[in-house]
Amino acid sequence: MQRAGETTGETTPAVTVRARAAHFGDGLKRLPAKLRDLGTRDFEVSSPFYSGRRFGKAFATPISKETSSLSSSSSTSLISSTGSTPPVSPPPGRETFLSAATSSHRTDADMGRVMESFAPSGPAPAADAAHTRARRALSDEAAFLAEASKRFRAAGSNPAASPDAPTPDTPTDPRALCARIAELFGGPVAAASELPYADAMTCADAIASATGGDAALADAVLDRLQLGLDFSRPAPATTTMARNAERCAWRAAQLMAGTSSGYEALRRVAGSSWPQGDGVRYAPRVLLRAGDAIVRASHGDPSPSEITRQAQRWLVDPAADPTQRHLATMALGASRLWRTGNLAALTPEETGAVFAGRNGYMTDGPGTAFAKVKSRLFKTIDTSIPRASDSRWKSALPRVVGKQKSAFAVLGKGIHSAHLDIVEKERAALQASTQSAVEALATERGADGSDADATRSLEAIVRRMTQTGTDAVSVLVERAEIAHWASRPSLAYGEKLGDEDFDAIARNVRETFARLPIPSAAAPPAQREAWMALRRFTTTLRRASQTGGKRAWAPLRAQLAKGGATLDIDKLDALAKRYPGAKEAAAADWKTIERIARAAPIKPKGLSAEAQKAALDELADTMKSGGKVVLVDGGQVGISTAGLSSNVGKLLHAGGIVVSPRLNLRVRGGRQAFAEYGRRTACFYFSAGSQDRVAFDAGAGVQVGGDYLIVRAGVTANVVAYQTDRLNRNAFSLIVARRMKADGSGFDDKRLQRGMVAVNAFMFDHARDRDLTDDETAWQALAQRFIENDDFSVVWNEQHQNERRHGVNVSGGVSFKASVGEVSARLGPQFGYAYDYASKNVADSVDTGGTTAVESHRSGRGGRHIASAGLSTSLGDSPHATEGLVNFGLLSSDFPMVRYRIRDRQHVAKMSLVREEGKLVHRVSYADTEFAHFDDYAHAIRNDERWALMFGLDPDNPAMPSGANRDALLARGRERIESHLAQVKADHKDNQILFHRFRLREHAAKGLDAYAERAAALRANGAGEQEITQWEQDYAELLARPDSWLPVEFKVYERVGRQSSPGINFGLRATLEQSATGERELISMIHKPPQIDAIDRIWPRDEPDRS
């Protein structure tokens, strides 16, 4: 019987040998690509006086594999050819993985740790009956009436009486009052929410607090609120009840303005006449919040007139503290803005105060977030940006200890990767720009038969030869080549000429020559020589075409631009050098081609403020969601005992073997300046600040080797028992929120780009002009520039990172000894292998203030394998290693050492919640799980059925399937997933991060907002910690529910880094630290925002607990 894989007359060994030979041949063919990929690896070089790191290079779109449009069969075969057959369904007997916001069992615990960061820090209290009733009151009408009515008492009733006791159905009846509150403050906005009475409960709390629980007064307050609150036109107060209602209405409004939902409900009921324009619409809330703070501080009357009088008293009081002055200016400015509706009517101080109130900065003075923002903003504009152009050598010593640093100086290393878009979009842009560039060349060259045609006569040919310094053959071949490229119906970057193309170009050259008249004897010599050269060339072409094969077109290929047959950036540049007008006519297209094809970094022309601005403006033009550049400059100091060893050769001497135990201790730390410029899905941000970094390593090892005269060969093994790296950052961030288009079809990126350019202009123009004198003028200038931009906000950000690692490493090598007196030195090659495991990798980032604020937490683990090679150096106390019983080696260092990451199995879970004016924005609040290894990524998304369901649905008409329809839908989804995995694997490099993303669902965001605002309201009213913690626990539990998250996207990110650390690194560490890291989104698979919204509405949900 013939076995599979055999053919008649052939033995199995013969087939095996041929298969191995074919495999070896394929390996040789892939060798150039593997060598090119070395640039994407993680290389580190260290020496006693310099260390550096080069992590990856920007992925060039033209060399990507075009697999995004593969059919299911081709994608499956591509995956299979790599040795991994994709499953079309989950393995038999395996339950579909279901966890909150992640698809991997390996990362489930990490995502759990991330979610715990949003939970109360103390032990979770058990929900008592009272809290259960309070929670149910947010969703059930009867429960709301029962719970809310406890806050009020009927006029003349006993305050201690039970609120549930039967009372007459009158306006002063607490239950009737609460029913009115629910009707007024619930409204159509809350009707679709899972918690329709959350807003009403917030308002009931505020009204009860303002009126002392008097139901009759509360009913009068509702009447007053329905009339509308207007600062410029207070209602007449002719009676005691009217005066009390006026006072309590304003106090209730101030309390409602403390939460976003409360303020929105208040605005629906009492704010129909409030200003609506950009910048001006914030005036009522700023005034109400400032009024609340003034009332709490002064215990005065909450009416607008009394708020104004108290503010004026504080402004003239020399004993008033900075917060009181700040609130006073804010209240007066907001009241003037409310009355006039004109931003120009405000003084610079009032504009700054109102802008601060809009961003939530209600306190001022040393140590406050507002003071930190102002100080860092001014320092960045007045010092950090201008300092970038100063001499770096003169400031080297101060920078080692964290002085005179400037992150913007690192722009000189270039902005890598962040200026590029995803491969799919870059490919389309490249093709369009290539077409335009060729058309511009054709027009300039006259290939369309216009007067610009330099081949219409011998006279024109000779003139062209003189202009370009070329010969007649080049003139004709250029024209024919450009004409041929321009005539192709579909032109693509990277296309190659085939035999038919060469034949067409050669025919064009011959026909053009045939049209030229034979020059007479009286013709200029240059024309006669040109004609003879053309005749010889056409004869050569004719003869070569008759030979056939590759040689047929060798004469023509040699005359083509750059001597090649591929339409690429080099060929286009070669053609453009002779036709500069074409490059000017299509300048934008040429810039696009160069940016995408070369993937070259953006480098400023110098480091002046103008040059820095130009570089970041260029980045703003092209940076897309996920793009980011991080710049760091500063220093590190520390000590190291790496290599400290004792030579116990005499004690353990056996056949010339030397045994040297080693102690490895390192501690280092420093302060650096950093700047970050990037785009999230939610916003653009410009951050600048400082970071403190401390690292500590502790370990031990042993070196075993043999001495042969001056040569020592040995193996060293080290154990890293404990390694930690802690980083604390604080910075201000200027944020421009990313908005949806008016038609809801997607995000308005043009609007966002205008905001990015405006931020650049503000920061770098003021840095150039040096026209700001202190913190206050810097903030006021910022406010005057951006107060009318509702997309803009300012936050103070604090980040804390902590990484803990353990590991082992083994190295071997040969060293040669040289001695001077009682000191010996060794130098020799060394090769090694290391494995380290990150047992803890956590990071927390929290924004304070700002209308757009982000809170994110991260947790990860995993190991990596690293190979190394280089030279090792060491110093010892004696050249006679075996004469004494115990001798000591001093220190050792790698000089240099290159480290190569072989395999990385690290993974990270990350969650980011974005709030706009205090409310969660579910469309841009995400939970990501990042993988460094392709297999981990593929396994996670293949074994979670939710992904197949998401990408199997018809996004334009989504509906949850059942039965056979469900099976077909899941199969369609898995087919799309396999196509995506084929594309990712074809272009995967070590400097890429793979992750899947879940989006917060709309109903969950509403519930989270309700729970958070309940906790905030209780805290503001001085409630007990246990009651507040119970609401916070409800928040955490809802966040951790699997049905609170929707699987939405697969992403591949690219990270490119350049780091250098010149200085002393041999025992004592004193180095400068500079690094530039760029990121961009490389591949994305996601539906459009409106389609995801539609799927969210029909995606399965568990029934909420109504108990």
XYZ file of N, CA and C in Angstrom, residues 544-726:
549
model
N 18.833 42.836 -28.659
C 18.649 42.177 -27.373
C 17.295 41.500 -27.268
N 16.248 42.111 -27.845
C 14.911 41.530 -27.781
C 14.827 40.202 -28.503
N 15.732 39.992 -29.441
C 15.697 38.742 -30.210
C 16.336 37.592 -29.443
N 17.133 37.898 -28.386
C 17.787 36.828 -27.629
C 16.825 36.120 -26.696
N 15.802 36.845 -26.207
C 14.851 36.261 -25.268
C 15.440 36.115 -23.882
N 14.599 35.756 -22.920
C 15.056 35.575 -21.546
C 15.329 36.886 -20.848
N 16.023 36.794 -19.696
C 16.281 37.979 -18.878
C 17.211 38.968 -19.555
N 18.087 38.467 -20.427
C 19.043 39.355 -21.066
C 18.384 40.279 -22.095
N 17.168 39.937 -22.496
C 16.515 40.704 -23.555
C 16.351 42.165 -23.169
N 16.138 42.425 -21.892
C 15.844 43.801 -21.482
C 16.949 44.411 -20.619
N 18.101 43.746 -20.562
C 19.205 44.276 -19.769
C 19.634 45.670 -20.212
N 19.773 45.957 -21.534
C 20.167 47.321 -21.932
C 19.148 48.370 -21.508
N 17.862 48.021 -21.592
C 16.826 48.977 -21.211
C 16.789 49.171 -19.699
N 16.890 48.084 -18.924
C 16.844 48.166 -17.468
C 17.951 49.086 -16.941
N 19.126 49.010 -17.565
C 20.242 49.829 -17.103
C 19.976 51.318 -17.264
N 19.065 51.687 -18.205
C 18.776 53.101 -18.459
C 17.585 53.614 -17.659
N 16.848 52.709 -17.002
C 15.699 53.142 -16.210
C 16.167 53.909 -14.973
N 15.287 54.709 -14.420
C 15.619 55.463 -13.211
C 16.025 54.504 -12.101
N 17.159 54.764 -11.481
C 17.768 53.927 -10.437
C 18.119 52.530 -10.941
N 18.004 52.285 -12.239
C 18.384 50.994 -12.794
C 17.530 49.849 -12.334
N 16.321 50.133 -11.849
C 15.457 49.084 -11.328
C 14.114 49.059 -12.015
N 13.368 47.979 -11.755
C 12.066 47.800 -12.379
C 10.920 48.043 -11.414
N 11.231 48.445 -10.174
C 10.200 48.617 -9.148
C 9.870 50.092 -8.966
N 8.573 50.382 -8.890
C 8.128 51.755 -8.654
C 8.118 51.998 -7.145
N 9.181 52.585 -6.642
C 9.292 52.840 -5.212
C 9.795 54.257 -4.977
N 10.041 54.578 -3.737
C 10.432 55.934 -3.384
C 11.763 56.314 -4.015
N 12.679 55.344 -4.140
C 13.977 55.645 -4.747
C 13.828 56.013 -6.221
N 12.983 55.277 -6.933
C 12.771 55.580 -8.351
C 12.066 56.924 -8.513
N 11.050 57.158 -7.684
C 10.332 58.426 -7.786
C 11.248 59.606 -7.454
N 12.092 59.450 -6.444
C 13.029 60.522 -6.108
C 14.026 60.769 -7.236
N 14.484 59.693 -7.864
C 15.431 59.846 -8.972
C 14.802 60.608 -10.128
N 13.538 60.305 -10.416
C 12.844 61.020 -11.484
C 12.582 62.471 -11.095
N 12.257 62.684 -9.809
C 11.914 64.040 -9.368
C 13.123 64.959 -9.337
N 14.310 64.405 -9.183
C 15.510 65.250 -9.178
C 15.677 65.983 -10.511
N 15.228 65.343 -11.579
C 15.347 65.960 -12.899
C 14.108 66.771 -13.253
N 13.040 66.589 -12.458
C 11.799 67.332 -12.710
C 11.303 67.915 -11.389
N 12.027 68.853 -10.811
C 11.637 69.405 -9.495
C 10.262 70.046 -9.512
N 9.821 70.501 -10.666
C 8.487 71.096 -10.726
C 7.403 70.098 -10.380
N 7.623 68.834 -10.716
C 6.634 67.803 -10.387
C 6.530 67.622 -8.878
N 7.660 67.674 -8.191
C 7.649 67.503 -6.739
C 6.975 68.687 -6.063
N 7.150 69.882 -6.620
C 6.490 71.058 -6.058
C 4.992 71.004 -6.301
N 4.599 70.539 -7.496
C 3.169 70.491 -7.824
C 2.417 69.480 -6.966
N 3.104 68.401 -6.574
C 2.454 67.370 -5.746
C 3.212 67.232 -4.422
N 3.505 68.361 -3.789
C 4.342 68.358 -2.582
C 3.730 67.526 -1.461
N 2.425 67.661 -1.252
C 1.775 66.912 -0.171
C 1.835 65.416 -0.430
N 1.644 65.029 -1.688
C 1.696 63.602 -2.020
C 3.115 63.065 -1.850
N 4.094 63.848 -2.241
C 5.475 63.395 -2.089
C 5.831 63.239 -0.614
N 5.339 64.154 0.189
C 5.597 64.071 1.629
C 4.955 62.812 2.210
N 3.742 62.487 1.739
C 3.064 61.274 2.203
C 3.846 60.029 1.817
N 4.341 59.990 0.588
C 5.108 58.827 0.123
C 6.362 58.651 0.969
N 7.076 59.735 1.207
C 8.307 59.646 1.991
C 8.019 59.216 3.430
N 6.953 59.758 3.995
C 6.619 59.408 5.385
C 6.276 57.934 5.519
N 5.467 57.413 4.587
C 4.999 56.037 4.707
C 6.058 55.045 4.234
N 6.652 55.305 3.070
C 7.574 54.338 2.485
C 8.871 54.217 3.276
N 9.372 55.320 3.735
C 10.625 55.268 4.485
C 10.398 55.088 5.976
N 9.219 55.446 6.460
C 8.910 55.379 7.901
C 9.993 56.076 8.707
N 10.551 57.124 8.134
C 11.633 57.846 8.805
C 11.070 58.687 9.940
N 11.824 58.858 11.024
C 11.321 59.668 12.143
C 11.243 61.140 11.777
N 10.390 61.856 12.499
C 10.329 63.315 12.383
C 11.432 63.892 13.247
N 12.303 64.692 12.651
C 13.370 65.336 13.409
C 13.299 66.836 13.202
N 13.252 67.600 14.293
C 13.188 69.063 14.140
C 14.498 69.614 13.577
N 14.384 70.725 12.878
C 15.571 71.399 12.347
C 16.104 72.340 13.418
N 16.806 71.750 14.370
C 17.256 72.507 15.530
C 16.304 72.298 16.689
N 16.589 72.913 17.812
C 15.763 72.749 19.005
C 15.248 74.080 19.538
N 15.123 75.071 18.681
C 14.460 76.309 19.088
C 12.976 76.037 19.292
N 12.302 76.943 19.956
C 10.861 76.763 20.185
C 10.114 76.640 18.868
N 10.522 77.411 17.856
C 9.875 77.338 16.539
C 10.088 75.977 15.904
N 11.313 75.442 16.008
C 11.612 74.148 15.413
C 10.846 73.029 16.125
N 10.756 73.106 17.450
C 9.986 72.104 18.199
C 8.511 72.148 17.794
N 7.975 73.341 17.680
C 6.574 73.493 17.282
C 6.343 72.922 15.887
N 7.251 73.191 14.953
C 7.092 72.685 13.592
C 7.068 71.162 13.581
N 7.938 70.540 14.389
C 7.972 69.078 14.441
C 6.673 68.513 15.009
N 6.146 69.134 16.072
C 4.910 68.632 16.675
C 3.693 68.971 15.817
N 3.740 70.061 15.063
C 2.663 70.334 14.114
C 2.636 69.272 13.017
N 3.820 68.884 12.568
C 3.893 67.814 11.570
C 3.343 66.512 12.144
N 3.645 66.248 13.396
C 3.107 65.060 14.055
C 1.592 65.151 14.180
N 1.090 66.330 14.528
C -0.362 66.506 14.670
C -1.088 66.256 13.353
N -0.438 66.568 12.235
C -1.071 66.373 10.928
C -1.344 64.913 10.634
N -0.499 64.021 11.156
C -0.592 62.616 10.739
C -0.866 61.644 11.873
N -0.688 62.037 13.129
C -0.860 61.105 14.231
C -2.325 60.700 14.386
N -2.567 59.422 14.518
C -3.920 58.887 14.656
C -4.114 58.313 16.053
N -5.305 57.791 16.297
C -5.625 57.242 17.611
C -4.615 56.160 17.979
N -4.078 56.260 19.180
C -3.078 55.305 19.634
C -1.662 55.800 19.466
N -1.461 56.872 18.695
C -0.126 57.422 18.532
C 0.334 58.109 19.811
N 1.624 57.980 20.094
C 2.143 58.577 21.325
C 3.651 58.695 21.223
N 4.204 59.778 21.756
C 5.648 59.917 21.894
C 5.948 60.357 23.320
N 6.911 59.688 23.961
C 7.303 59.991 25.334
C 8.781 60.358 25.332
N 9.108 61.528 25.892
C 10.477 62.038 25.927
C 10.911 62.165 27.385
N 12.116 61.692 27.708
C 12.617 61.705 29.079
C 14.048 62.220 29.086
N 14.362 63.097 30.039
C 15.719 63.631 30.170
C 16.016 63.863 31.646
N 17.179 63.431 32.082
C 17.558 63.628 33.473
C 18.787 62.823 33.808
N 18.871 62.302 35.025
C 20.040 61.558 35.431
C 19.715 60.493 36.451
N 20.701 59.635 36.702
C 20.596 58.590 37.720
C 21.927 58.482 38.440
N 21.868 58.246 39.735
C 23.066 57.986 40.517
C 22.813 56.728 41.343
N 23.885 56.015 41.656
C 23.740 54.801 42.437
C 25.062 54.103 42.612
N 25.011 52.910 43.205
C 26.198 52.090 43.398
C 25.880 50.666 42.983
N 26.925 49.914 42.669
C 26.746 48.537 42.229
C 27.914 47.705 42.722
N 27.626 46.511 43.199
C 28.674 45.547 43.547
C 28.690 44.408 42.558
N 28.104 44.594 41.369
C 28.054 43.519 40.381
C 29.464 42.998 40.113
N 29.667 41.717 40.347
C 30.971 41.120 40.099
C 31.848 41.022 41.328
N 31.403 41.612 42.467
C 32.195 41.483 43.685
C 32.289 40.007 44.055
N 33.481 39.462 44.035
C 33.634 38.015 44.176
C 34.812 37.674 45.047
N 34.770 36.488 45.624
C 35.906 35.966 46.363
C 36.418 34.737 45.651
N 37.727 34.669 45.464
C 38.346 33.558 44.767
C 38.761 32.516 45.802
N 38.030 31.397 45.873
C 38.335 30.349 46.850
C 38.938 29.148 46.133
N 39.784 29.442 45.178
C 40.388 28.375 44.383
C 41.180 27.399 45.221
N 41.937 27.891 46.248
C 42.732 26.989 47.063
C 41.862 26.111 47.954
N 40.718 26.691 48.361
C 39.843 25.910 49.233
C 39.143 24.797 48.465
N 38.739 25.105 47.234
C 37.995 24.129 46.431
C 38.797 23.744 45.204
N 40.108 23.799 45.310
C 40.961 23.540 44.159
C 40.889 22.063 43.757
N 40.625 21.844 42.480
C 40.593 20.470 41.973
C 40.921 20.517 40.502
N 42.116 20.093 40.184
C 42.504 20.058 38.773
C 42.529 21.418 38.135
N 42.947 22.452 38.865
C 43.030 23.789 38.280
C 41.716 24.531 38.231
N 40.663 24.008 38.822
C 39.355 24.664 38.804
C 39.323 25.788 39.837
N 38.836 26.943 39.413
C 38.695 28.095 40.307
C 37.219 28.352 40.552
N 36.824 28.491 41.809
C 35.437 28.748 42.179
C 35.371 30.134 42.820
N 34.526 30.988 42.279
C 34.429 32.369 42.768
C 32.978 32.730 43.063
N 32.543 32.699 44.312
C 31.195 33.218 44.648
C 31.118 34.711 44.376
N 29.943 35.174 44.039
C 29.757 36.582 43.667
C 28.555 37.165 44.400
N 28.640 38.433 44.724
C 27.531 39.162 45.337
C 27.143 40.298 44.402
N 25.888 40.342 44.027
C 25.402 41.350 43.075
C 24.329 42.206 43.742
N 24.697 43.423 44.052
C 23.758 44.382 44.614
C 23.822 45.656 43.790
N 22.650 46.190 43.457
C 22.599 47.452 42.717
C 21.479 48.305 43.296
N 21.752 49.562 43.468
C 20.708 50.517 43.822
C 20.979 51.791 43.045
N 19.969 52.314 42.450
C 20.118 53.517 41.632
C 18.794 54.274 41.630
N 18.905 55.554 41.447
C 17.699 56.372 41.412
C 18.008 57.732 40.844
N 16.958 58.442 40.522
C 17.168 59.769 39.960
C 15.864 60.445 39.631
N 16.003 61.662 39.177
C 14.847 62.478 38.823
C 15.011 62.924 37.380
N 13.938 62.757 36.627
C 13.965 63.134 35.204
C 12.748 63.994 34.863
N 12.932 64.792 33.834
C 11.798 65.508 33.244
C 11.227 64.651 32.141
N 9.930 64.704 31.970
C 9.333 63.955 30.870
C 8.239 64.786 30.205
N 8.022 64.490 28.954
C 6.933 65.100 28.191
C 6.288 63.997 27.369
N 4.974 64.059 27.276
C 4.229 63.043 26.528
C 3.213 63.737 25.630
N 3.185 63.298 24.398
C 2.330 63.922 23.389
C 1.638 62.786 22.655
N 0.317 62.703 22.775
C -0.320 61.538 22.171
C -1.815 61.668 22.010
N -2.384 60.601 21.434
C -3.826 60.515 21.210
C -4.357 59.207 21.759
N -5.345 59.335 22.602
C -6.133 58.167 23.009
C -7.394 58.122 22.159
N -8.156 57.070 22.327
C -9.449 57.028 21.653
C -10.328 58.167 22.129
N -10.134 58.584 23.394
C -10.998 59.601 23.983
C -10.553 61.020 23.693
N -9.243 61.243 23.490
C -8.774 62.621 23.472
C -7.336 62.710 22.959
N -6.921 63.946 22.730
C -5.511 64.277 22.559
C -5.005 64.839 23.880
N -3.722 64.606 24.181
C -3.191 65.152 25.420
C -1.732 65.573 25.231
N -1.381 66.651 25.889
C -0.015 67.167 25.960
C 0.340 67.220 27.428
N 1.305 66.399 27.857
C 1.669 66.327 29.271
C 3.132 66.694 29.443
N 3.432 67.351 30.544
C 4.818 67.665 30.885
C 4.945 67.688 32.398
N 6.019 67.098 32.898
C 6.201 67.049 34.342
C 7.516 66.412 34.693
N 7.567 65.792 35.856
C 8.799 65.162 36.330
C 8.484 63.777 36.863
N 9.518 62.951 36.937
C 9.354 61.612 37.463
C 10.532 61.262 38.363
N 10.246 60.512 39.413
C 11.272 59.989 40.321
C 11.323 58.482 40.137
N 12.529 57.974 39.947
C 12.679 56.543 39.684
C 13.717 55.950 40.630
N 13.379 54.815 41.249
C 14.292 54.106 42.137
C 14.259 52.634 41.766
N 15.443 52.039 41.589
C 15.539 50.622 41.249
C 16.527 49.955 42.191
N 16.238 48.700 42.525
C 17.101 47.953 43.434
C 17.151 46.500 42.986
N 18.371 45.935 42.925
C 18.570 44.528 42.579
C 19.377 43.875 43.685
N 19.026 42.638 43.989
C 19.790 41.858 44.954
C 19.910 40.434 44.438
N 21.133 39.921 44.421
C 21.329 38.567 43.938
C 22.718 38.065 44.250
N 22.959 36.836 43.868
C 24.258 36.209 44.107
C 24.515 35.202 43.014
N 25.765 34.783 42.914
C 26.111 33.822 41.888
C 27.436 33.174 42.158
N 27.872 32.402 41.205
C 29.144 31.715 41.337
C 29.772 31.584 39.952
N 31.085 31.748 39.921
C 31.836 31.564 38.689
C 32.748 30.358 38.864
N 32.659 29.440 37.912
C 33.493 28.242 37.939
C 34.319 28.225 36.672
N 35.623 28.113 36.805
C 36.465 28.131 35.620
C 37.838 27.591 35.900
N 38.630 27.640 34.863
C 39.994 27.158 34.984
C 40.973 28.180 34.458
N 42.130 28.309 35.116
C 43.176 29.229 34.696
C 44.253 28.474 33.928
N 44.621 29.038 32.824
C 45.710 28.503 32.016
C 46.608 29.670 31.650
N 47.658 29.875 32.484
C 48.528 31.032 32.338
C 47.708 32.313 32.455
N 47.605 33.074 31.374
C 46.861 34.339 31.447
C 45.424 34.181 30.962
N 45.010 32.964 30.659
C 43.688 32.711 30.097
C 42.812 32.057 31.153
N 41.595 32.541 31.282
C 40.609 31.901 32.155
C 39.364 31.606 31.332
N 38.937 30.362 31.366
C 37.686 29.951 30.731
C 36.734 29.536 31.834
N 35.532 30.040 31.797
C 34.627 29.720 32.878
C 33.175 29.968 32.565
N 32.354 29.536 33.500
C 30.910 29.711 33.408
C 30.444 30.419 34.671
N 29.589 31.399 34.506
C 29.053 32.157 35.632
C 27.544 31.966 35.698
N 27.049 31.647 36.869
C 25.606 31.519 37.089
C 25.187 32.512 38.168
N 24.126 33.255 37.909
C 23.626 34.249 38.860
C 22.140 34.038 39.099
N 21.733 34.309 40.305
C 20.319 34.291 40.661
C 19.922 35.704 41.070
N 18.901 36.239 40.436
C 18.357 37.543 40.828
C 17.218 37.268 41.795
N 17.527 37.387 43.069
C 16.528 37.050 44.080
C 15.423 38.094 44.161
N 15.784 39.335 43.956
C 14.787 40.411 44.103
C 15.212 41.584 43.225
N 14.301 42.046 42.415
C 14.559 43.206 41.555
C 13.292 44.043 41.504
N 13.418 45.302 41.833
C 12.239 46.167 41.817
C 12.574 47.486 41.134
N 11.594 48.040 40.488
C 11.744 49.318 39.777
C 10.482 50.125 40.038
N 10.634 51.253 40.726
C 9.481 52.079 41.088
C 9.584 53.433 40.409
